[in-house]
Short mmCIF file of C-alpha atoms (C1' of nucleotides) in Angstrom, two decimals:
data_model
loop_
_atom_site.label_atom_id
_atom_site.label_comp_id
_atom_site.label_asym_id
_atom_site.label_seq_id
_atom_site.Cartn_x
_atom_site.Cartn_y
_atom_site.Cartn_z
CA MET I 544 10.38 50.08 133.64
CA PRO I 545 11.53 47.57 131.18
CA GLU I 546 14.56 47.71 129.08
CA LEU I 547 15.23 44.67 126.99
CA PRO I 548 16.86 42.62 129.77
CA GLU I 549 13.75 42.97 131.86
CA VAL I 550 11.50 41.96 129.00
CA GLU I 551 13.73 38.95 128.41
CA THR I 552 13.58 38.13 132.12
CA THR I 553 9.80 38.45 132.02
CA CYS I 554 9.65 36.21 128.98
CA ARG I 555 11.69 33.48 130.64
CA GLY I 556 9.91 33.96 133.95
CA ILE I 557 6.34 33.56 132.73
CA ALA I 558 6.88 30.91 130.05
CA PRO I 559 7.19 27.78 132.25
CA HIS I 560 4.00 28.64 134.12
CA ILE I 561 1.69 29.12 131.15
CA GLN I 562 3.24 27.46 128.12
CA GLY I 563 1.17 24.54 126.88
CA GLN I 564 -1.78 25.65 129.00
CA ALA I 565 -5.23 26.45 127.69
CA VAL I 566 -6.82 29.85 128.28
CA GLU I 567 -9.82 29.70 130.55
CA GLY I 568 -10.80 33.33 130.25
CA VAL I 569 -9.61 36.90 129.85
CA THR I 570 -10.58 39.79 132.10
CA VAL I 571 -9.99 43.33 130.88
CA ARG I 572 -10.49 45.85 133.69
CA ASN I 573 -9.22 48.82 131.76
CA SER I 574 -8.95 48.69 128.00
CA LYS I 575 -7.42 52.14 127.67
CA LEU I 576 -3.75 51.36 127.22
CA ARG I 577 -1.61 53.15 124.68
CA TRP I 578 -3.97 51.68 122.11
CA PRO I 579 -7.31 50.16 123.05
CA VAL I 580 -7.06 46.52 124.10
CA PRO I 581 -8.61 44.48 121.26
CA ARG I 582 -12.29 43.83 121.81
CA GLY I 583 -13.49 40.31 122.39
CA LEU I 584 -10.18 39.05 123.69
CA ASN I 585 -11.97 36.64 126.03
CA LYS I 586 -13.78 35.04 123.13
CA THR I 587 -10.69 35.10 120.95
CA LEU I 588 -8.37 33.37 123.39
CA SER I 589 -10.61 31.11 125.45
CA GLY I 590 -9.95 27.48 124.75
CA GLN I 591 -6.73 28.09 122.87
CA SER I 592 -3.54 26.60 124.25
CA LEU I 593 -0.51 28.83 124.48
CA ILE I 594 2.21 27.29 122.33
CA THR I 595 5.25 29.43 123.17
CA VAL I 596 6.23 32.75 124.71
CA GLY I 597 8.74 34.68 122.63
CA ARG I 598 10.22 38.12 122.32
CA ARG I 599 11.14 40.52 119.53
CA GLY I 600 12.79 43.69 120.76
CA LYS I 601 10.71 44.79 123.71
CA TYR I 602 7.59 43.11 122.35
CA LEU I 603 6.48 39.88 123.98
CA LEU I 604 4.88 37.36 121.67
CA LEU I 605 2.37 34.84 122.99
CA ASN I 606 1.90 32.33 120.22
CA PHE I 607 -1.47 30.59 120.01
CA PRO I 608 -2.75 28.17 117.36
CA GLN I 609 -4.96 30.83 115.78
CA GLY I 610 -2.70 33.86 116.12
CA THR I 611 -0.31 35.84 118.28
CA LEU I 612 -0.88 38.14 121.20
CA ILE I 613 1.69 40.92 121.04
CA MET I 614 2.35 42.76 124.29
CA HIS I 615 4.48 45.80 125.04
CA LEU I 616 5.14 46.92 128.60
CA GLY I 617 5.83 50.55 127.80
CA MET I 618 7.54 52.46 130.54
CA SER I 619 5.82 51.14 133.65
CA GLY I 620 4.29 47.80 132.70
CA SER I 621 4.99 44.44 134.29
CA LEU I 622 3.65 40.93 134.06
CA GLN I 623 3.17 38.57 136.93
CA ILE I 624 1.99 35.02 137.37
CA VAL I 625 -0.66 35.02 140.09
CA THR I 626 -3.58 32.87 141.20
CA SER I 627 -7.25 33.58 141.75
CA ASP I 628 -6.72 34.46 145.41
CA THR I 629 -4.12 37.10 144.64
CA PRO I 630 -5.71 40.48 145.44
CA VAL I 631 -6.22 42.76 142.47
CA ARG I 632 -4.21 45.94 142.83
CA LYS I 633 -4.76 49.32 141.29
CA HIS I 634 -3.58 49.29 137.65
CA ASP I 635 -3.97 45.52 137.20
CA HIS I 636 -5.58 46.04 133.81
CA VAL I 637 -5.67 42.62 132.18
CA ASP I 638 -5.77 39.02 133.42
CA ILE I 639 -5.34 35.99 131.21
CA ALA I 640 -6.42 32.96 133.22
CA PHE I 641 -5.22 29.49 132.29
CA THR I 642 -6.84 26.15 133.12
CA ASN I 643 -3.93 25.15 135.39
CA GLY I 644 -4.93 27.95 137.76
CA ASN I 645 -2.20 30.36 136.78
CA ILE I 646 -3.12 33.88 135.77
CA LEU I 647 -0.95 36.13 133.66
CA ARG I 648 -1.58 39.60 135.03
CA LEU I 649 -0.65 42.87 133.35
CA HIS I 650 0.05 45.77 135.70
CA ASP I 651 0.77 49.15 134.15
CA PRO I 652 0.28 52.43 136.06
CA ARG I 653 1.16 54.76 133.21
CA ARG I 654 -0.62 52.71 130.58
CA PHE I 655 2.05 53.27 127.95
CA GLY I 656 1.98 49.56 127.26
CA SER I 657 -0.19 47.89 124.66
CA ILE I 658 -1.75 44.61 123.57
CA HIS I 659 -2.38 43.55 120.00
CA TRP I 660 -3.87 40.43 118.44
CA THR I 661 -2.82 39.29 115.01
CA THR I 662 -3.75 36.22 113.02
CA ALA I 663 -0.99 36.94 110.50
CA GLU I 664 2.73 36.28 110.81
CA PRO I 665 3.61 38.37 113.91
CA LEU I 666 6.99 39.52 112.65
CA GLN I 667 5.18 41.11 109.70
CA HIS I 668 3.03 43.19 112.03
CA ASP I 669 3.35 46.92 111.43
CA LEU I 670 5.01 47.44 114.81
CA LEU I 671 7.58 44.67 114.31
CA SER I 672 8.37 44.55 110.62
CA GLN I 673 10.69 47.56 110.65
CA LEU I 674 12.66 46.66 113.76
CA GLY I 675 16.45 46.50 113.65
CA PRO I 676 18.51 43.49 114.73
CA GLU I 677 18.56 42.02 118.20
CA PRO I 678 21.62 43.38 120.04
CA LEU I 679 22.94 39.92 120.90
CA ASP I 680 22.46 38.58 117.40
CA THR I 681 25.37 38.38 114.95
CA ALA I 682 23.25 40.53 112.65
CA PHE I 683 24.10 43.39 115.00
CA ASN I 684 27.70 44.12 114.07
CA ALA I 685 30.03 47.06 113.57
CA ASP I 686 30.17 46.85 109.79
CA ASP I 687 26.43 47.06 109.28
CA LEU I 688 26.01 49.67 111.99
CA TRP I 689 28.72 51.86 110.51
CA GLN I 690 27.21 51.46 107.06
CA HIS I 691 23.78 52.37 108.40
CA ALA I 692 25.19 55.47 110.12
CA ARG I 693 26.90 56.94 107.08
CA LYS I 694 25.88 60.55 106.49
CA ARG I 695 23.54 60.43 109.47
CA LYS I 696 23.73 63.65 111.48
CA VAL I 697 21.66 62.41 114.38
CA ALA I 698 23.52 62.15 117.69
CA ILE I 699 25.00 58.73 118.31
CA LYS I 700 22.96 58.31 121.47
CA GLN I 701 19.66 58.83 119.69
CA PHE I 702 20.91 56.68 116.84
CA ILE I 703 21.50 53.61 118.99
CA MET I 704 18.19 54.18 120.80
CA ASP I 705 16.33 54.08 117.49
CA SER I 706 14.62 50.68 117.29
CA HIS I 707 15.03 50.68 113.52
CA VAL I 708 18.79 50.63 114.07
CA VAL I 709 18.97 48.10 116.88
CA VAL I 710 16.29 47.02 119.35
CA GLY I 711 16.54 47.04 123.09
CA VAL I 712 18.99 49.83 123.77
CA GLY I 713 17.03 51.96 126.20
CA ASN I 714 17.99 55.16 127.91
CA ILE I 715 20.11 53.63 130.66
CA TYR I 716 22.08 51.30 128.43
CA ALA I 717 22.64 53.96 125.79
CA SER I 718 24.54 56.12 128.29
CA GLU I 719 26.34 53.14 129.79
CA SER I 720 27.39 51.68 126.45
CA LEU I 721 28.70 54.99 125.14
CA PHE I 722 30.72 55.45 128.30
CA ARG I 723 32.27 52.01 127.92
CA ALA I 724 33.06 52.72 124.30
CA GLY I 725 34.50 56.17 125.06
CA ILE I 726 32.16 57.93 122.65
CA HIS I 727 30.55 61.29 123.41
CA PRO I 728 26.75 60.95 123.26
CA LYS I 729 26.33 64.09 121.15
CA ARG I 730 28.74 63.02 118.43
CA ALA I 731 27.01 62.68 115.06
CA ALA I 732 26.39 59.02 114.19
CA GLY I 733 28.01 59.55 110.80
CA LYS I 734 31.16 60.93 112.42
CA VAL I 735 31.98 57.82 114.42
CA SER I 736 34.72 55.70 112.87
CA ARG I 737 34.23 52.07 111.95
CA GLU I 738 36.80 51.16 114.56
CA ARG I 739 34.88 52.94 117.28
CA TYR I 740 31.68 51.23 116.17
CA GLU I 741 33.50 47.97 116.93
CA ALA I 742 33.98 49.16 120.49
CA LEU I 743 30.40 50.38 120.72
CA VAL I 744 28.86 47.13 119.48
CA LYS I 745 31.03 45.23 121.91
CA ALA I 746 29.99 47.53 124.75
CA ILE I 747 26.28 47.20 123.97
CA LYS I 748 26.50 43.42 123.83
CA THR I 749 28.47 43.30 127.08
CA VAL I 750 26.14 45.59 128.98
CA ILE I 751 22.96 43.88 127.80
CA ARG I 752 24.34 40.40 128.34
CA ALA I 753 25.37 41.30 131.89
CA ALA I 754 21.98 42.82 132.61
CA ILE I 755 20.12 39.76 131.36
CA LYS I 756 22.33 37.59 133.51
CA GLN I 757 21.47 39.68 136.54
CA GLY I 758 17.80 39.75 135.68
CA GLY I 759 18.02 36.00 135.51
CA THR I 760 18.94 35.75 139.15
CA THR I 761 15.45 36.88 140.11
CA LEU I 762 13.85 34.20 137.93
CA ARG I 763 13.74 31.56 140.63
CA ASP I 764 11.14 33.31 142.72
CA PHE I 765 9.42 35.01 139.85
CA THR I 766 5.98 33.70 140.73
CA GLY I 767 6.11 34.37 144.43
CA GLY I 768 8.11 37.56 144.26
CA ASP I 769 7.41 40.88 142.76
CA GLY I 770 9.45 40.26 139.64
CA LYS I 771 11.77 43.11 140.43
CA PRO I 772 14.68 43.09 138.05
CA GLY I 773 18.18 42.44 139.29
CA TYR I 774 19.79 45.04 137.16
CA PHE I 775 18.83 47.85 139.49
CA LYS I 776 21.71 46.66 141.56
CA GLN I 777 24.16 46.47 138.74
CA LYS I 778 27.00 48.91 138.86
CA LEU I 779 26.14 51.84 136.66
CA ASN I 780 29.13 53.88 135.57
CA VAL I 781 27.41 57.09 134.59
CA TYR I 782 23.61 56.78 134.59
CA GLY I 783 22.13 58.84 137.40
CA ARG I 784 25.58 59.79 138.66
CA GLN I 785 25.62 63.48 137.71
CA GLY I 786 28.36 65.31 139.61
CA GLU I 787 29.82 62.14 141.09
CA PRO I 788 33.38 61.19 140.15
CA CYS I 789 33.86 59.20 136.95
CA ASN I 790 34.86 55.64 137.80
CA ASN I 791 37.63 55.88 135.25
CA CYS I 792 39.20 59.33 135.66
CA GLY I 793 37.53 60.96 138.65
CA LYS I 794 36.13 63.93 136.78
CA PRO I 795 32.52 64.76 137.76
CA VAL I 796 30.00 62.98 135.54
CA SER I 797 28.15 65.38 133.22
CA HIS I 798 24.44 65.48 132.54
CA CYS I 799 22.30 66.90 129.75
CA VAL I 800 18.97 66.29 128.08
CA MET I 801 18.88 64.82 124.59
CA GLY I 802 15.56 64.17 122.90
CA GLN I 803 13.78 64.75 126.21
CA ARG I 804 15.85 62.00 127.83
CA ALA I 805 18.39 62.35 130.62
CA THR I 806 21.90 61.68 129.36
CA TYR I 807 25.02 61.05 131.41
CA TYR I 808 28.64 61.04 130.27
CA CYS I 809 32.22 61.92 131.13
CA THR I 810 33.73 64.73 129.11
CA GLN I 811 37.20 63.43 129.88
CA CYS I 812 36.65 59.80 128.84
CA GLN I 813 34.18 60.31 126.02
CA LYS I 814 35.07 62.20 122.85
"C1'" DC O 193 12.48 61.46 104.04
"C1'" DA O 194 15.59 62.56 107.96
"C1'" DG O 195 15.13 64.85 112.04
"C1'" DC O 196 12.98 66.70 115.46
"C1'" DG O 197 9.35 67.71 119.25
"C1'" DC O 198 5.11 66.08 121.29
"C1'" DC O 199 2.40 63.31 123.75
"C1'" DC O 200 -0.01 59.25 125.87
"C1'" DC O 201 -0.41 58.55 131.76
"C1'" DT O 202 0.42 57.98 136.92
"C1'" DG O 203 3.60 57.97 140.78
"C1'" DC O 204 7.05 59.78 143.32
"C1'" DC O 205 10.34 62.95 145.08
"C1'" DC O 206 11.76 67.48 146.08
"C1'" DG O 207 11.34 72.23 147.52
"C1'" DC O 208 8.50 75.71 149.42
"C1'" DT K 148 1.24 68.02 155.91
"C1'" DG K 149 -0.18 69.92 151.49
"C1'" DC K 150 0.66 71.34 146.95
"C1'" DG K 151 2.92 72.37 142.56
"C1'" DG K 152 6.64 71.27 139.48
"C1'" DG K 153 9.65 68.22 137.41
"C1'" DC K 154 11.02 63.91 136.22
"C1'" DA K 155 10.72 58.69 135.12
"C1'" DG K 156 13.88 52.85 132.20
"C1'" DG K 157 9.21 53.88 125.54
"C1'" DG K 158 8.20 54.83 121.20
"C1'" DG K 159 4.69 56.05 117.52
"C1'" DC K 160 3.07 60.07 115.18
"C1'" DG K 161 2.84 64.32 112.85
"C1'" DC K 162 5.04 68.31 111.36
"C1'" DT K 163 8.96 70.82 109.02
#
DNA sequence: CAGCGCCCCTGCCCGC
DNA sequence: TGCGGGCAGGGGCGCT
């Protein structure tokens, strides 16, 4: 499910309900996520007060006095704030109960998500230390991206989806950003001009910013609602629109598979 | 070491 | 209505 905007929305949505609260207990119903849920999480977290909820890429960071709980939602994961009378559904794998009565509940049918506990500096964790810049940060800019891409033969689409290059550009936004920038997804990363990287960086920032803004509209009823992201409704130019007319030129939108991922583009508008 | 496939898993939709 | 196949918004790992 989550691309970065949804993780950001989740981060903002859960924080006010659990920040500053002490953990009462942890229930693990199924520890078999992508990696095993750390053993003894109940003992580790109980009594500790959650300081802040943060995010790095698509990893959520729950900062406690004695360490950090790192969570990834994978493809199908979601977090909800519930209470003790909320019925447990299938695939509700982990509950973190707080003393104010709120429960942070992880739901993940495909179990591609993961949970890690570290007592060290979280950004130095193996999974985080090699991550590229945040897309909305000034550190993500055309000059550095172009420099990074020099001599790289990998297709531009796979390049921008590589979390070592930039975090948070998932499959939908990769297609959408390339369309906006007029760049063909199969073009080699090293064969994209510096000028066109300007357009691409701008497009990525625009698309992600807009999606976060839309995700934000669902924040209000985050606790009561199902946490469904707003960006489903956002106007997608090419993603999932195979055969439909391009919004720019009218030519049917093309589709192919790159790196086992569906890819959508317009052969007229993207070169 | 860049560049590729593979795979973890369930749900859902489509065609027969 | 049942069943098999294909596909899904991620990303680490292992092989060449």
